[in-house]
Amino acid sequence: MKEKILKRAQSDVSSLEHIEETDLDYYCDEAIKEMTDIVGNKDVDETCKFDIAYFRFLLYVKQDGDLTEAEMKIYEGALKKVDKAKYKDQFDECVVKFHD
């Protein structure tokens, strides 16, 4: 997911050239952690997770803090999906962890 976020951001955010590479990595990692906290144990698809993580990343990198209306709508839509999503079955989660 990290590579996907950074690749999309290169085409979307004009101010990225002013941000150090190590800072971009840090911001991306933090955005993914925030997404994980938001999603928790809810059963949502990867696109929804990406939309949340990408928005959180934009909060870090947009210097003027000016998020577009489209970005806000995508984020709000993803949050609604998380809110409506069912929790994952605890048994399935244990089985996945056991096999890893």
Backbone as CSV, one residue per row, in Angstrom:
resi,resn,N_x,N_y,N_z,CA_x,CA_y,CA_z,C_x,C_y,C_z
1,MET,0.839,-1.191,0.000,0.000,0.000,0.000,0.880,1.249,0.000
2,LYS,2.010,1.183,0.683,2.883,2.345,0.790,3.348,2.824,-0.588
3,GLU,3.778,1.898,-1.429,4.230,2.264,-2.781,3.106,2.907,-3.583
4,LYS,1.921,2.364,-3.439,0.758,2.882,-4.168,0.428,4.311,-3.725
5,ILE,0.500,4.563,-2.431,0.234,5.907,-1.909,1.255,6.896,-2.452
6,LEU,2.533,6.538,-2.363,3.586,7.448,-2.815,3.512,7.699,-4.315
7,LYS,3.178,6.667,-5.083,3.072,6.827,-6.535,1.918,7.764,-6.899
8,ARG,0.785,7.560,-6.272,-0.367,8.432,-6.556,-0.090,9.863,-6.113
9,ALA,0.562,10.013,-4.993,0.848,11.354,-4.469,1.767,12.131,-5.403
10,GLN,2.678,11.452,-6.075,3.595,12.135,-6.997,2.839,12.849,-8.108
11,SER,1.729,12.289,-8.531,0.962,12.935,-9.594,-0.087,13.905,-9.070
12,ASP,-0.460,13.772,-7.796,-1.537,14.589,-7.233,-1.070,15.815,-6.441
13,VAL,0.098,15.736,-5.844,0.518,16.782,-4.911,1.737,17.514,-5.455
14,SER,1.550,18.770,-5.785,2.628,19.554,-6.391,3.732,19.914,-5.408
15,SER,3.446,19.910,-4.128,4.438,20.342,-3.140,5.347,19.217,-2.649
16,LEU,5.240,18.029,-3.223,6.046,16.909,-2.747,7.542,17.114,-2.928
17,GLU,7.940,17.860,-3.953,9.369,18.039,-4.196,10.053,18.800,-3.068
18,HIS,9.303,19.469,-2.236,9.866,20.217,-1.116,9.980,19.374,0.157
19,ILE,9.520,18.136,0.082,9.508,17.274,1.260,10.593,16.211,1.116
20,GLU,11.370,16.025,2.165,12.439,15.031,2.156,11.857,13.624,1.975
21,GLU,12.619,12.764,1.293,12.196,11.388,1.060,11.909,10.653,2.375
22,THR,12.760,10.858,3.356,12.547,10.184,4.642,11.264,10.663,5.318
23,ASP,10.932,11.937,5.134,9.685,12.455,5.689,8.479,11.844,4.977
24,LEU,8.582,11.685,3.657,7.489,11.062,2.904,7.246,9.642,3.398
25,ASP,8.326,8.898,3.611,8.192,7.537,4.132,7.516,7.552,5.502
26,TYR,7.963,8.461,6.358,7.392,8.572,7.697,5.901,8.917,7.625
27,TYR,5.555,9.919,6.829,4.155,10.328,6.698,3.298,9.191,6.161
28,CYS,3.837,8.464,5.214,3.101,7.343,4.644,2.880,6.260,5.697
29,ASP,3.926,5.931,6.436,3.794,4.939,7.502,2.769,5.375,8.544
30,GLU,2.811,6.644,8.912,1.862,7.163,9.901,0.431,7.113,9.363
31,ALA,0.256,7.450,8.101,-1.078,7.419,7.490,-1.636,5.995,7.480
32,ILE,-0.774,5.030,7.199,-1.208,3.632,7.192,-1.567,3.186,8.607
33,LYS,-0.800,3.606,9.601,-1.126,3.286,10.995,-2.473,3.887,11.382
34,GLU,-2.706,5.128,10.978,-3.977,5.784,11.284,-5.137,5.053,10.624
35,MET,-4.933,4.650,9.366,-5.977,3.894,8.669,-6.277,2.602,9.417
36,THR,-5.245,1.919,9.871,-5.425,0.665,10.598,-6.221,0.900,11.870
37,ASP,-5.941,1.985,12.560,-6.691,2.323,13.771,-8.150,2.632,13.447
38,ILE,-8.378,3.336,12.364,-9.745,3.704,11.971,-10.546,2.476,11.563
39,VAL,-9.937,1.617,10.758,-10.637,0.432,10.248,-10.805,-0.604,11.347
40,GLY,-9.792,-0.758,12.172,-9.883,-1.736,13.256,-10.123,-3.139,12.724
41,ASN,-11.099,-3.798,13.281,-11.420,-5.173,12.912,-12.641,-5.241,11.991
42,LYS,-12.862,-4.166,11.246,-13.997,-4.130,10.329,-13.603,-4.785,9.002
43,ASP,-14.565,-5.404,8.370,-14.342,-6.099,7.103,-14.608,-5.136,5.941
44,VAL,-13.570,-4.409,5.537,-13.691,-3.471,4.415,-12.662,-3.836,3.340
45,ASP,-12.951,-3.454,2.113,-12.057,-3.802,1.011,-10.807,-2.923,0.983
46,GLU,-9.850,-3.341,0.184,-8.565,-2.647,0.098,-8.703,-1.236,-0.467
47,THR,-9.654,-1.024,-1.358,-9.864,0.311,-1.920,-10.291,1.282,-0.835
48,CYS,-11.161,0.847,0.016,-11.608,1.682,1.134,-10.432,2.002,2.054
49,LYS,-9.642,0.995,2.371,-8.466,1.207,3.213,-7.500,2.188,2.564
50,PHE,-7.289,2.027,1.252,-6.389,2.930,0.543,-6.906,4.364,0.600
51,ASP,-8.200,4.549,0.351,-8.772,5.899,0.359,-8.561,6.583,1.707
52,ILE,-8.719,5.831,2.779,-8.513,6.401,4.114,-7.044,6.725,4.327
53,ALA,-6.163,5.788,4.009,-4.728,6.003,4.206,-4.231,7.158,3.344
54,TYR,-4.706,7.236,2.106,-4.249,8.305,1.217,-4.689,9.674,1.732
55,PHE,-5.910,9.761,2.203,-6.392,11.030,2.747,-5.567,11.437,3.968
56,ARG,-5.303,10.481,4.856,-4.493,10.779,6.040,-3.100,11.242,5.623
57,PHE,-2.549,10.644,4.571,-1.249,11.046,4.034,-1.309,12.483,3.522
58,LEU,-2.381,12.822,2.824,-2.537,14.182,2.304,-2.569,15.211,3.433
59,LEU,-3.141,14.839,4.553,-3.155,15.762,5.689,-1.746,16.132,6.127
60,TYR,-0.820,15.214,5.977,0.582,15.475,6.332,1.312,16.305,5.280
61,VAL,1.072,16.019,4.006,1.937,16.586,2.962,1.422,17.843,2.293
62,LYS,0.154,18.088,2.359,-0.347,19.307,1.722,0.017,20.490,2.607
63,GLN,0.953,21.299,2.117,1.485,22.389,2.928,0.441,23.434,3.279
64,ASP,-0.440,23.688,2.369,-1.458,24.697,2.646,-2.666,24.109,3.370
65,GLY,-2.670,22.783,3.525,-3.783,22.122,4.207,-5.079,22.199,3.449
66,ASP,-5.000,22.607,2.195,-6.199,22.806,1.386,-6.563,21.512,0.669
67,LEU,-7.447,20.760,1.269,-7.928,19.527,0.662,-9.105,19.860,-0.247
68,THR,-9.169,19.164,-1.370,-10.237,19.435,-2.319,-11.557,18.838,-1.828
69,GLU,-12.614,19.326,-2.388,-13.936,18.801,-2.054,-14.031,17.328,-2.454
70,ALA,-13.436,16.975,-3.584,-13.452,15.589,-4.042,-12.715,14.682,-3.059
71,GLU,-11.562,15.129,-2.566,-10.804,14.346,-1.586,-11.608,14.144,-0.308
72,MET,-12.282,15.187,0.124,-13.116,15.098,1.327,-14.260,14.108,1.137
73,LYS,-14.907,14.148,-0.036,-16.036,13.256,-0.303,-15.583,11.797,-0.347
74,ILE,-14.433,11.549,-0.953,-13.912,10.182,-1.012,-13.637,9.673,0.401
75,TYR,-13.007,10.499,1.209,-12.690,10.128,2.584,-13.965,9.886,3.397
76,GLU,-14.902,10.781,3.297,-16.157,10.633,4.033,-16.900,9.374,3.602
77,GLY,-16.866,9.085,2.289,-17.496,7.860,1.787,-16.829,6.613,2.344
78,ALA,-15.513,6.647,2.424,-14.776,5.502,2.977,-15.103,5.322,4.462
79,LEU,-15.199,6.427,5.191,-15.544,6.330,6.611,-16.947,5.761,6.808
80,LYS,-17.867,6.103,5.918,-19.216,5.548,6.000,-19.196,4.040,5.758
81,LYS,-18.347,3.597,4.810,-18.229,2.155,4.555,-17.711,1.437,5.795
82,VAL,-16.725,2.033,6.452,-16.185,1.428,7.665,-17.261,1.366,8.741
83,ASP,-18.009,2.442,8.875,-19.049,2.505,9.896,-20.111,1.420,9.680
84,LYS,-20.447,1.160,8.421,-21.486,0.183,8.098,-20.955,-1.248,8.046
85,ALA,-19.653,-1.412,7.930,-19.062,-2.746,7.773,-19.223,-3.575,9.040
86,LYS,-19.339,-4.859,8.823,-19.419,-5.790,9.940,-18.008,-6.071,10.449
87,TYR,-17.955,-6.508,11.669,-16.677,-6.920,12.231,-16.276,-8.268,11.643
88,LYS,-14.977,-8.453,11.460,-14.474,-9.734,10.987,-14.705,-10.775,12.067
89,ASP,-14.882,-11.978,11.620,-15.049,-13.090,12.549,-13.731,-13.335,13.272
90,GLN,-13.762,-13.337,14.574,-12.551,-13.535,15.373,-11.891,-14.873,15.067
91,PHE,-12.673,-15.902,14.802,-12.115,-17.217,14.501,-11.286,-17.170,13.228
92,ASP,-11.794,-16.521,12.178,-11.058,-16.398,10.922,-9.740,-15.672,11.134
93,GLU,-9.745,-14.644,11.954,-8.542,-13.873,12.223,-7.496,-14.729,12.930
94,CYS,-7.938,-15.568,13.858,-7.004,-16.453,14.575,-6.387,-17.464,13.624
95,VAL,-7.169,-18.000,12.711,-6.668,-18.976,11.755,-5.623,-18.345,10.852
96,VAL,-5.864,-17.117,10.391,-4.907,-16.423,9.538,-3.608,-16.202,10.290
97,LYS,-3.679,-15.756,11.522,-2.480,-15.508,12.310,-1.711,-16.797,12.548
98,PHE,-2.422,-17.899,12.761,-1.787,-19.181,13.010,-0.996,-19.650,11.797
99,HIS,-1.539,-19.406,10.612,-0.878,-19.862,9.383,0.253,-18.942,8.947
100,ASP,0.309,-17.725,9.423,1.395,-16.809,9.065,2.615,-17.244,9.780
